[in-house]
Structures are given as C-alpha cells and as structure tokens.
Amino acid sequence: MRAATLQGHHFSIRELADPTPAQGQLLVRPLFTGICGSDLSLRKQMAAAADATLPEAHSQLPVIIPGHEFSAELVGIAPGTDTALKVGQIVTALPFTHGHDAPQAIGLSPDHGGGLATLSCVDAVRAFAIPGDVPADLGALTEPVSVGLHAANLASRNAGPNMVIGCGPVGLSVILALRLQGRGPILAADFSPERRAVAASLGADIVLDPATDSPFSRWTDFAFTPHPMSPLLEREFSGLPPGINVFECTGAPGVIDQIVKAAPAHSHIIVVGVCPHEEKLTPLEAIVRELTLEFSFAYRPEEFAAALAMIRAHPDEAMRLITSRQPLERTEAAFDSLAKNPSEIKILIDPQA
C-alpha cells in the first residue's frame, strides 16, 4: 500500500506492506481523511522527540501513519468477524481499538496506521455504514462533529448562554450541535475572520475577534446578568445558580487560566481543545465563583452515530467546515497550511489521488 508516514520532523510517501486485519477487524480503503488539531499536536511531539535524539539514532524513531478521521470503502472482512457490514459499503469508524496493554488510537499509534494510506484496518464493532446519500467527504467529518456533539452534551448544567472559544472544526461542531439542540444564545470568538464567518452561518448569535473585543464583556447583549457568589445570593434562593457554558476549543497555552479568571460565577467550563502541555491556574479563582471545570474526550458510540445523522440531515452546514481537498503527496504541505493559515478549517486528504 501507499502511505504518508511521519517520523521525527518529516513526512514521506512510502510503499509499505498491506495491513492484515485481525479477527474482529475490517480492511478498508480510505477515501477522504481529515487533518485535525490532534494530528498537529502529534507532529510537534514527534519533532520534539527527534530534537532530543542523536542524529545517528533518528532511524529508530517511531513511524506513524496519521489520520483518525476518515471515510472508506470496505474491501475485506477478517475471518471470524461478526458484522452486518458488506464489502463495497462506504463506512466510517471510531478510531479506537484494544492494544496489548492499553487502548490505542488508530492514526495516533505506531502500531495502528490511520487513514493517510491507501489501506487501513478498523474494528468492525466500531464501524458505521455511511448512508448512500451522504458523500464520502462529508462522511469523513463524522469524527470531528462527534467531538463537538459530545462536548455540547457534557454541558448539562446550563442550557445557555454559551461561549465558544476557538472556531476550528471542533468549535464549529459545538456551535452546530448547540443550535440544533435549540440551546442559545451562542457567542463565538476566533482570531480568523473566515472562521468567524462560518461560525455565524452555523448559528452563532455574536462573533467577535478576541484580539480587539473581550467575549466576557458581551453578555449584556443577551440580557444575561451573572448571579453573585453563593454567600451573596438572596436568602430565599435554592438550587443551582445559573451560569454560562464556556467551551475551550483552542488547546492553546494559557487559555484555560484566562477563562477561569474571567468567567462569571457558576459557569460550566468544558475543555475540548487538545492540551498536551502543562497548564497552570489558581484554584481559588474558581473556588470563590464555584466554577465547574470539565474535560471532554472524544465521544460515545451513540454520539458518533448521532453525528453522522446530523451530517446527513444538514449537509450544507457540514460542508462549510471543509476548506480544501488535497492528494496524498501533499500531506506535509497540508499540515503546514493548517498550522500556519488561519483561514483553513478542515483539510481533507484523498489517499487514492
């Protein structure tokens, strides 16, 4: 098979042996594979590992075939695998499997190559048929839309108002999920004018540039008045004081601390952005205002299915997340573009091109 492999700092296009699905797995031919923030984070981590390794030992660095969000044609079923799926169907799958010692993420592990290849393997029990009226490029969005849907579902303390910090694919998916759940108002903040425009088109009521406008100064636009800290509530007040939902979708250093310092009392903060670095905050800032800090990881299988149904029901909105499609040989350039160009949202790679 042909694959884009990442080792150390660089990608290369290689011819590798075809993978063999184990019992319980499917052999698939990826059609479109998305690049996301987790992939960019992986690239940084592998580059850092290369910098910490003597040059003569670089050939021993791990080799990974990235790509954990993809649509694919089912081309083979391992013997003994129980599945209703048929060869020839177009599928997508939760990119997780069981490793020897712990769960593994397909496309983020040296042992389980992902969708930036002409062939890959996924677990049959975690694979879903993409309906025939859903194009393969939109089907590849199921994974990131699932991440946004899961985060929106975790924000169960308050229906709204909602603040979304960062309007990449996940932040935009949060906005779409909130709007379809009828949960407003929604404020979205991003430095990119292109991303802000998409946020508005998906249902954000206010979009702003955090470089010039603090999102925490705009709640009066929604006639929202934060409740005071608990000791200063009215004597007759009972139950949980309402606050706002704040979705941290950037993964950028220092953002969690900024939110903790600025969020109104009783807010629910959901951390969705990938933060592989150490973060520092002062707990007392959150304690006195009784903030809820919750971390969102991936999604549940039922949410994965629900995200695919969302895409099917709202294809025009989902299509707005895709900004370009590139052949496999341009994988490295696509990673560079997504990391450096704020107008990009979701770049899809066509491994068969």
Tab-separated table of C-alpha atoms in Angstrom:
chain	number	residue	atom	x	y	z
A	1	MET	CA	0.000	0.000	0.000
A	2	ARG	CA	0.959	3.650	-0.325
A	3	ALA	CA	1.053	5.749	2.838
A	4	ALA	CA	2.091	9.123	4.210
A	5	THR	CA	4.339	8.305	7.158
A	6	LEU	CA	5.520	10.665	9.872
A	7	GLN	CA	8.896	10.126	11.515
A	8	GLY	CA	10.599	12.832	13.501
A	9	HIS	CA	10.173	16.158	11.717
A	10	HIS	CA	9.135	14.948	8.303
A	11	PHE	CA	6.546	13.158	6.237
A	12	SER	CA	7.418	10.808	3.426
A	13	ILE	CA	5.297	8.896	0.958
A	14	ARG	CA	6.222	5.226	1.183
A	15	GLU	CA	5.237	1.896	-0.291
A	16	LEU	CA	4.512	-0.458	2.601
A	17	ALA	CA	3.150	-3.960	3.025
A	18	ASP	CA	-0.641	-4.152	3.013
A	19	PRO	CA	-2.116	-4.419	6.523
A	20	THR	CA	-3.847	-7.638	7.553
A	21	PRO	CA	-6.991	-7.225	9.634
A	22	ALA	CA	-7.150	-9.297	12.811
A	23	GLN	CA	-10.289	-11.155	13.808
A	24	GLY	CA	-12.951	-8.571	14.558
A	25	GLN	CA	-11.482	-6.049	12.124
A	26	LEU	CA	-12.255	-4.709	8.668
A	27	LEU	CA	-9.830	-3.877	5.873
A	28	VAL	CA	-10.818	-0.518	4.403
A	29	ARG	CA	-9.696	1.743	1.563
A	30	PRO	CA	-9.714	5.342	2.873
A	31	LEU	CA	-11.443	7.820	0.565
A	32	PHE	CA	-11.097	11.088	2.489
A	33	THR	CA	-9.049	11.692	5.632
A	34	GLY	CA	-9.218	14.860	7.694
A	35	ILE	CA	-6.334	16.589	9.447
A	36	CYS	CA	-7.102	17.944	12.900
A	37	GLY	CA	-5.506	19.599	15.905
A	38	SER	CA	-4.575	16.242	17.404
A	39	ASP	CA	-2.541	15.487	14.285
A	40	LEU	CA	-0.743	18.824	14.528
A	41	SER	CA	-0.033	18.129	18.205
A	42	LEU	CA	1.308	14.678	17.311
A	43	ARG	CA	3.624	16.228	14.748
A	44	LYS	CA	5.015	18.665	17.336
A	45	GLN	CA	5.582	15.866	19.834
A	46	MET	CA	7.378	13.710	17.281
A	47	ALA	CA	9.534	16.657	16.208
A	48	ALA	CA	10.429	17.300	19.850
A	49	ALA	CA	11.395	13.638	20.244
A	50	ALA	CA	13.637	13.937	17.192
A	51	ASP	CA	15.308	17.036	18.621
A	52	ALA	CA	16.062	15.083	21.802
A	53	THR	CA	17.545	12.156	19.858
A	54	LEU	CA	21.074	11.889	18.484
A	55	PRO	CA	21.081	12.214	14.662
A	56	GLU	CA	22.544	8.736	14.212
A	57	ALA	CA	19.545	7.272	16.077
A	58	HIS	CA	16.827	9.060	14.072
A	59	SER	CA	16.153	5.943	12.020
A	60	GLN	CA	14.968	4.255	15.218
A	61	LEU	CA	12.298	6.883	15.931
A	62	PRO	CA	8.713	5.604	15.732
A	63	VAL	CA	6.934	5.753	12.381
A	64	ILE	CA	3.256	6.653	12.383
A	65	ILE	CA	0.666	6.727	9.610
A	66	PRO	CA	-1.623	9.538	10.850
A	67	GLY	CA	-5.291	10.028	10.123
A	68	HIS	CA	-8.014	9.147	12.617
A	69	GLU	CA	-10.996	10.781	10.929
A	70	PHE	CA	-11.866	9.239	7.581
A	71	SER	CA	-14.424	7.666	5.308
A	72	ALA	CA	-13.503	4.476	3.494
A	73	GLU	CA	-14.668	1.669	1.264
A	74	LEU	CA	-14.922	-1.695	2.985
A	75	VAL	CA	-12.733	-4.079	0.969
A	76	GLY	CA	-12.198	-7.028	3.325
A	77	ILE	CA	-13.540	-8.693	6.460
A	78	ALA	CA	-11.236	-10.752	8.667
A	79	PRO	CA	-12.233	-14.422	9.117
A	80	GLY	CA	-14.388	-14.984	12.181
A	81	THR	CA	-15.588	-11.381	12.287
A	82	ASP	CA	-19.248	-10.878	13.175
A	83	THR	CA	-20.615	-7.893	11.263
A	84	ALA	CA	-23.636	-6.926	9.199
A	85	LEU	CA	-21.474	-4.714	7.001
A	86	LYS	CA	-20.753	-5.868	3.455
A	87	VAL	CA	-17.744	-5.497	1.192
A	88	GLY	CA	-18.267	-2.488	-1.038
A	89	GLN	CA	-20.078	-0.370	1.544
A	90	ILE	CA	-18.755	3.079	2.436
A	91	VAL	CA	-18.047	3.298	6.140
A	92	THR	CA	-16.574	5.419	8.871
A	93	ALA	CA	-15.392	4.234	12.268
A	94	LEU	CA	-14.457	5.258	15.763
A	95	PRO	CA	-10.635	5.266	15.508
A	96	PHE	CA	-10.005	3.293	18.677
A	97	THR	CA	-9.008	-0.302	19.266
A	98	HIS	CA	-7.598	-2.517	22.001
A	99	GLY	CA	-3.803	-2.737	22.178
A	100	HIS	CA	-1.676	-5.291	24.003
A	101	ASP	CA	-1.508	-3.259	27.196
A	102	ALA	CA	-3.989	-0.395	26.761
A	103	PRO	CA	-6.479	1.127	24.326
A	104	GLN	CA	-4.913	2.540	21.176
A	105	ALA	CA	-5.966	5.357	18.852
A	106	ILE	CA	-5.823	4.433	15.170
A	107	GLY	CA	-3.717	7.008	13.344
A	108	LEU	CA	-2.018	8.196	16.521
A	109	SER	CA	-0.116	4.997	17.323
A	110	PRO	CA	2.863	3.330	15.622
A	111	ASP	CA	1.001	0.027	15.908
A	112	HIS	CA	-2.227	1.100	14.218
A	113	GLY	CA	-1.866	3.045	10.987
A	114	GLY	CA	-4.564	5.550	10.102
A	115	GLY	CA	-6.331	6.958	7.096
A	116	LEU	CA	-3.409	8.661	5.349
A	117	ALA	CA	-2.847	5.468	3.395
A	118	THR	CA	-4.499	3.534	0.616
A	119	LEU	CA	-5.440	0.797	3.122
A	120	SER	CA	-6.156	0.682	6.845
A	121	CYS	CA	-7.866	-1.510	9.449
A	122	VAL	CA	-10.701	-0.617	11.836
A	123	ASP	CA	-12.697	-2.564	14.400
A	124	ALA	CA	-15.931	-3.940	12.943
A	125	VAL	CA	-17.890	-3.246	16.114
A	126	ARG	CA	-16.917	0.432	15.889
A	127	ALA	CA	-17.676	0.865	12.168
A	128	PHE	CA	-20.784	2.554	10.794
A	129	ALA	CA	-22.180	2.426	7.275
A	130	ILE	CA	-22.363	5.858	5.665
A	131	PRO	CA	-25.786	6.247	4.004
A	132	GLY	CA	-25.721	6.342	0.231
A	133	ASP	CA	-26.959	9.936	0.107
A	134	VAL	CA	-24.016	11.188	2.192
A	135	PRO	CA	-20.936	11.993	0.083
A	136	ALA	CA	-17.698	10.404	1.242
A	137	ASP	CA	-16.086	13.766	2.005
A	138	LEU	CA	-18.912	14.678	4.387
A	139	GLY	CA	-18.793	11.205	5.915
A	140	ALA	CA	-15.184	11.884	6.877
A	141	LEU	CA	-16.439	14.708	9.130
A	142	THR	CA	-18.261	12.291	11.434
A	143	GLU	CA	-15.371	12.056	13.890
A	144	PRO	CA	-14.794	15.799	14.486
A	145	VAL	CA	-18.533	16.523	14.554
A	146	SER	CA	-18.843	13.779	17.189
A	147	VAL	CA	-16.249	15.559	19.331
A	148	GLY	CA	-18.273	18.773	19.229
A	149	LEU	CA	-21.552	16.983	19.909
A	150	HIS	CA	-20.082	15.174	22.927
A	151	ALA	CA	-18.815	18.459	24.385
A	152	ALA	CA	-22.216	20.090	23.914
A	153	ASN	CA	-23.870	17.131	25.643
A	154	LEU	CA	-21.495	17.396	28.603
A	155	ALA	CA	-22.617	20.989	29.182
A	156	SER	CA	-25.623	19.772	31.140
A	157	ARG	CA	-25.686	22.318	33.970
A	158	ASN	CA	-26.895	25.261	31.865
A	159	ALA	CA	-28.840	25.336	28.613
A	160	GLY	CA	-27.107	28.619	27.851
A	161	PRO	CA	-25.846	31.212	27.249
A	162	ASN	CA	-22.908	29.553	25.520
A	163	MET	CA	-19.450	30.869	24.740
A	164	VAL	CA	-17.260	29.016	22.228
A	165	ILE	CA	-13.569	29.973	22.308
A	166	GLY	CA	-11.936	28.860	19.066
A	167	CYS	CA	-13.810	28.184	15.835
A	168	GLY	CA	-11.859	25.368	14.262
A	169	PRO	CA	-13.718	22.205	13.233
A	170	VAL	CA	-14.476	21.202	16.818
A	171	GLY	CA	-15.617	24.659	17.929
A	172	LEU	CA	-17.811	24.953	14.856
A	173	SER	CA	-19.219	21.487	15.563
A	174	VAL	CA	-20.069	22.615	19.102
A	175	ILE	CA	-21.917	25.611	17.643
A	176	LEU	CA	-23.827	23.428	15.192
A	177	ALA	CA	-24.759	20.927	17.912
A	178	LEU	CA	-25.943	23.659	20.273
A	179	ARG	CA	-28.051	25.297	17.568
A	180	LEU	CA	-29.681	22.019	16.558
A	181	GLN	CA	-30.445	21.345	20.234
A	182	GLY	CA	-32.128	24.738	20.453
A	183	ARG	CA	-29.638	25.984	23.027
A	184	GLY	CA	-28.811	29.630	22.725
A	185	PRO	CA	-27.671	32.264	22.730
A	186	ILE	CA	-24.224	31.447	21.345
A	187	LEU	CA	-21.172	33.710	21.327
A	188	ALA	CA	-18.149	32.620	19.280
A	189	ALA	CA	-14.628	34.030	19.411
A	190	ASP	CA	-11.781	33.434	16.971
A	191	PHE	CA	-8.917	35.454	15.507
A	192	SER	CA	-9.724	34.320	11.952
A	193	PRO	CA	-12.358	36.317	10.058
A	194	GLU	CA	-13.030	33.322	7.822
A	195	ARG	CA	-13.749	31.082	10.789
A	196	ARG	CA	-15.916	33.751	12.415
A	197	ALA	CA	-17.969	33.960	9.231
A	198	VAL	CA	-18.584	30.211	9.265
A	199	ALA	CA	-19.476	30.376	12.970
A	200	ALA	CA	-22.139	32.978	12.207
A	201	SER	CA	-23.508	30.910	9.340
A	202	LEU	CA	-23.836	27.879	11.636
A	203	GLY	CA	-25.815	29.720	14.276
A	204	ALA	CA	-23.569	31.862	16.478
A	205	ASP	CA	-25.527	34.944	17.567
A	206	ILE	CA	-22.428	37.058	18.236
A	207	VAL	CA	-18.997	36.539	16.689
A	208	LEU	CA	-16.003	38.553	17.732
A	209	ASP	CA	-12.257	38.895	17.405
A	210	PRO	CA	-10.683	38.326	20.842
A	211	ALA	CA	-7.743	40.492	19.768
A	212	THR	CA	-9.991	43.550	19.924
A	213	ASP	CA	-13.066	42.535	21.909
A	214	SER	CA	-13.306	40.537	25.150
A	215	PRO	CA	-16.004	37.890	24.904
A	216	PHE	CA	-16.651	38.215	28.629
A	217	SER	CA	-17.835	41.809	28.201
A	218	ARG	CA	-20.658	40.972	25.817
A	219	TRP	CA	-23.204	39.118	27.925
A	220	THR	CA	-25.254	42.259	28.408
A	221	ASP	CA	-26.115	41.844	24.704
A	222	PHE	CA	-28.117	38.791	25.765
A	223	ALA	CA	-29.660	40.411	28.844
A	224	PHE	CA	-27.727	37.948	30.968
A	225	THR	CA	-26.808	39.048	34.469
A	226	PRO	CA	-24.415	36.735	36.334
A	227	HIS	CA	-25.501	35.628	39.784
A	228	PRO	CA	-23.282	36.598	42.707
A	229	MET	CA	-21.114	34.128	44.571
A	230	SER	CA	-23.077	31.741	46.773
A	231	PRO	CA	-22.803	33.629	50.113
A	232	LEU	CA	-24.288	36.737	48.461
A	233	LEU	CA	-27.332	35.046	46.927
A	234	GLU	CA	-30.793	36.046	48.139
A	235	ARG	CA	-31.845	34.273	51.336
A	236	GLU	CA	-34.717	32.550	49.553
A	237	PHE	CA	-32.615	31.220	46.668
A	238	SER	CA	-32.393	27.440	46.379
A	239	GLY	CA	-30.933	25.042	43.857
A	240	LEU	CA	-28.027	25.656	41.485
A	241	PRO	CA	-27.498	29.257	40.385
A	242	PRO	CA	-27.487	29.508	36.575
A	243	GLY	CA	-24.265	30.407	34.824
A	244	ILE	CA	-22.913	30.173	31.306
A	245	ASN	CA	-21.233	27.384	29.366
A	246	VAL	CA	-17.723	28.117	28.151
A	247	PHE	CA	-16.224	25.745	25.584
A	248	GLU	CA	-12.431	25.952	25.329
A	249	CYS	CA	-11.776	24.661	21.812
A	250	THR	CA	-8.286	26.004	21.085
A	251	GLY	CA	-5.905	23.905	23.184
A	252	ALA	CA	-3.654	26.977	23.274
A	253	PRO	CA	-1.402	27.563	26.297
A	254	GLY	CA	-2.878	29.809	28.969
A	255	VAL	CA	-6.448	29.880	27.679
A	256	ILE	CA	-7.894	27.735	30.484
A	257	ASP	CA	-6.400	30.083	33.067
A	258	GLN	CA	-7.788	33.113	31.199
A	259	ILE	CA	-11.251	31.572	31.233
A	260	VAL	CA	-11.058	30.692	34.936
A	261	LYS	CA	-10.076	34.277	35.732
A	262	ALA	CA	-12.829	35.851	33.619
A	263	ALA	CA	-15.831	33.512	33.581
A	264	PRO	CA	-18.927	34.633	35.519
A	265	ALA	CA	-19.767	32.852	38.759
A	266	HIS	CA	-21.342	29.391	38.486
A	267	SER	CA	-20.129	28.876	34.913
A	268	HIS	CA	-19.516	25.438	33.435
A	269	ILE	CA	-16.191	25.274	31.562
A	270	ILE	CA	-15.786	22.396	29.114
A	271	VAL	CA	-12.234	21.852	27.865
A	272	VAL	CA	-12.374	20.343	24.373
A	273	GLY	CA	-9.144	21.580	22.786
A	274	VAL	CA	-6.144	19.239	22.863
A	275	CYS	CA	-3.764	20.463	25.584
A	276	PRO	CA	-0.652	18.241	25.702
A	277	HIS	CA	1.267	20.906	27.621
A	278	GLU	CA	1.200	21.742	31.313
A	279	GLU	CA	-1.399	24.323	32.324
A	280	LYS	CA	-1.318	26.483	35.441
A	281	LEU	CA	-4.238	28.111	37.206
A	282	THR	CA	-5.108	29.399	40.644
A	283	PRO	CA	-7.811	27.175	42.151
A	284	LEU	CA	-9.059	29.954	44.439
A	285	GLU	CA	-10.153	31.890	41.334
A	286	ALA	CA	-12.529	29.045	40.516
A	287	ILE	CA	-13.459	28.186	44.105
A	288	VAL	CA	-14.908	31.541	45.112
A	289	ARG	CA	-17.083	31.655	41.978
A	290	GLU	CA	-17.898	27.926	42.112
A	291	LEU	CA	-16.872	27.220	38.529
A	292	THR	CA	-17.282	23.728	37.140
A	293	LEU	CA	-14.251	22.623	35.115
A	294	GLU	CA	-14.894	19.538	32.981
A	295	PHE	CA	-12.710	17.845	30.387
A	296	SER	CA	-14.236	16.394	27.241
A	297	PHE	CA	-12.646	13.420	25.499
A	298	ALA	CA	-13.751	12.087	22.129
A	299	TYR	CA	-17.355	10.810	22.134
A	300	ARG	CA	-19.522	7.815	22.860
A	301	PRO	CA	-20.570	5.382	20.099
A	302	GLU	CA	-24.168	6.599	20.199
A	303	GLU	CA	-22.911	10.173	19.699
A	304	PHE	CA	-20.816	9.021	16.747
A	305	ALA	CA	-23.979	7.636	15.154
A	306	ALA	CA	-25.876	10.815	16.039
A	307	ALA	CA	-23.164	12.976	14.455
A	308	LEU	CA	-23.401	11.012	11.217
A	309	ALA	CA	-27.187	11.546	11.289
A	310	MET	CA	-26.618	15.283	11.868
A	311	ILE	CA	-24.381	15.469	8.827
A	312	ARG	CA	-26.921	13.596	6.744
A	313	ALA	CA	-29.731	15.919	7.843
A	314	HIS	CA	-27.690	19.117	7.446
A	315	PRO	CA	-25.188	18.561	4.615
A	316	ASP	CA	-24.956	22.225	3.623
A	317	GLU	CA	-23.879	23.248	7.121
A	318	ALA	CA	-21.392	20.378	7.381
A	319	MET	CA	-19.859	21.251	4.019
A	320	ARG	CA	-18.844	24.678	5.379
A	321	LEU	CA	-16.217	23.022	7.565
A	322	ILE	CA	-14.245	21.795	4.532
A	323	THR	CA	-11.842	24.364	3.094
A	324	SER	CA	-9.697	22.227	0.780
A	325	ARG	CA	-9.047	18.729	-0.548
A	326	GLN	CA	-5.519	17.570	-1.314
A	327	PRO	CA	-3.857	14.427	-2.753
A	328	LEU	CA	-1.781	12.178	-0.520
A	329	GLU	CA	1.521	13.503	-1.870
A	330	ARG	CA	0.658	16.961	-0.480
A	331	THR	CA	0.157	15.725	3.077
A	332	GLU	CA	3.136	17.601	4.524
A	333	ALA	CA	2.147	20.817	2.762
A	334	ALA	CA	-1.418	20.376	4.028
A	335	PHE	CA	-0.170	20.015	7.619
A	336	ASP	CA	1.915	23.166	7.180
A	337	SER	CA	-1.050	25.065	5.763
A	338	LEU	CA	-3.396	24.060	8.563
A	339	ALA	CA	-0.822	25.041	11.192
A	340	LYS	CA	0.001	28.419	9.651
A	341	ASN	CA	-3.070	29.566	7.733
A	342	PRO	CA	-5.933	30.710	9.987
A	343	SER	CA	-8.362	30.682	7.070
A	344	GLU	CA	-8.145	26.891	6.855
A	345	ILE	CA	-10.710	24.876	8.804
A	346	LYS	CA	-10.783	21.265	7.655
A	347	ILE	CA	-8.341	19.974	5.062
A	348	LEU	CA	-9.213	16.577	3.614
A	349	ILE	CA	-6.614	14.303	2.065
A	350	ASP	CA	-7.597	11.941	-0.734
A	351	PRO	CA	-5.263	8.943	-0.234
A	352	GLN	CA	-6.269	7.438	-3.554
A	353	ALA	CA	-5.307	10.536	-5.585
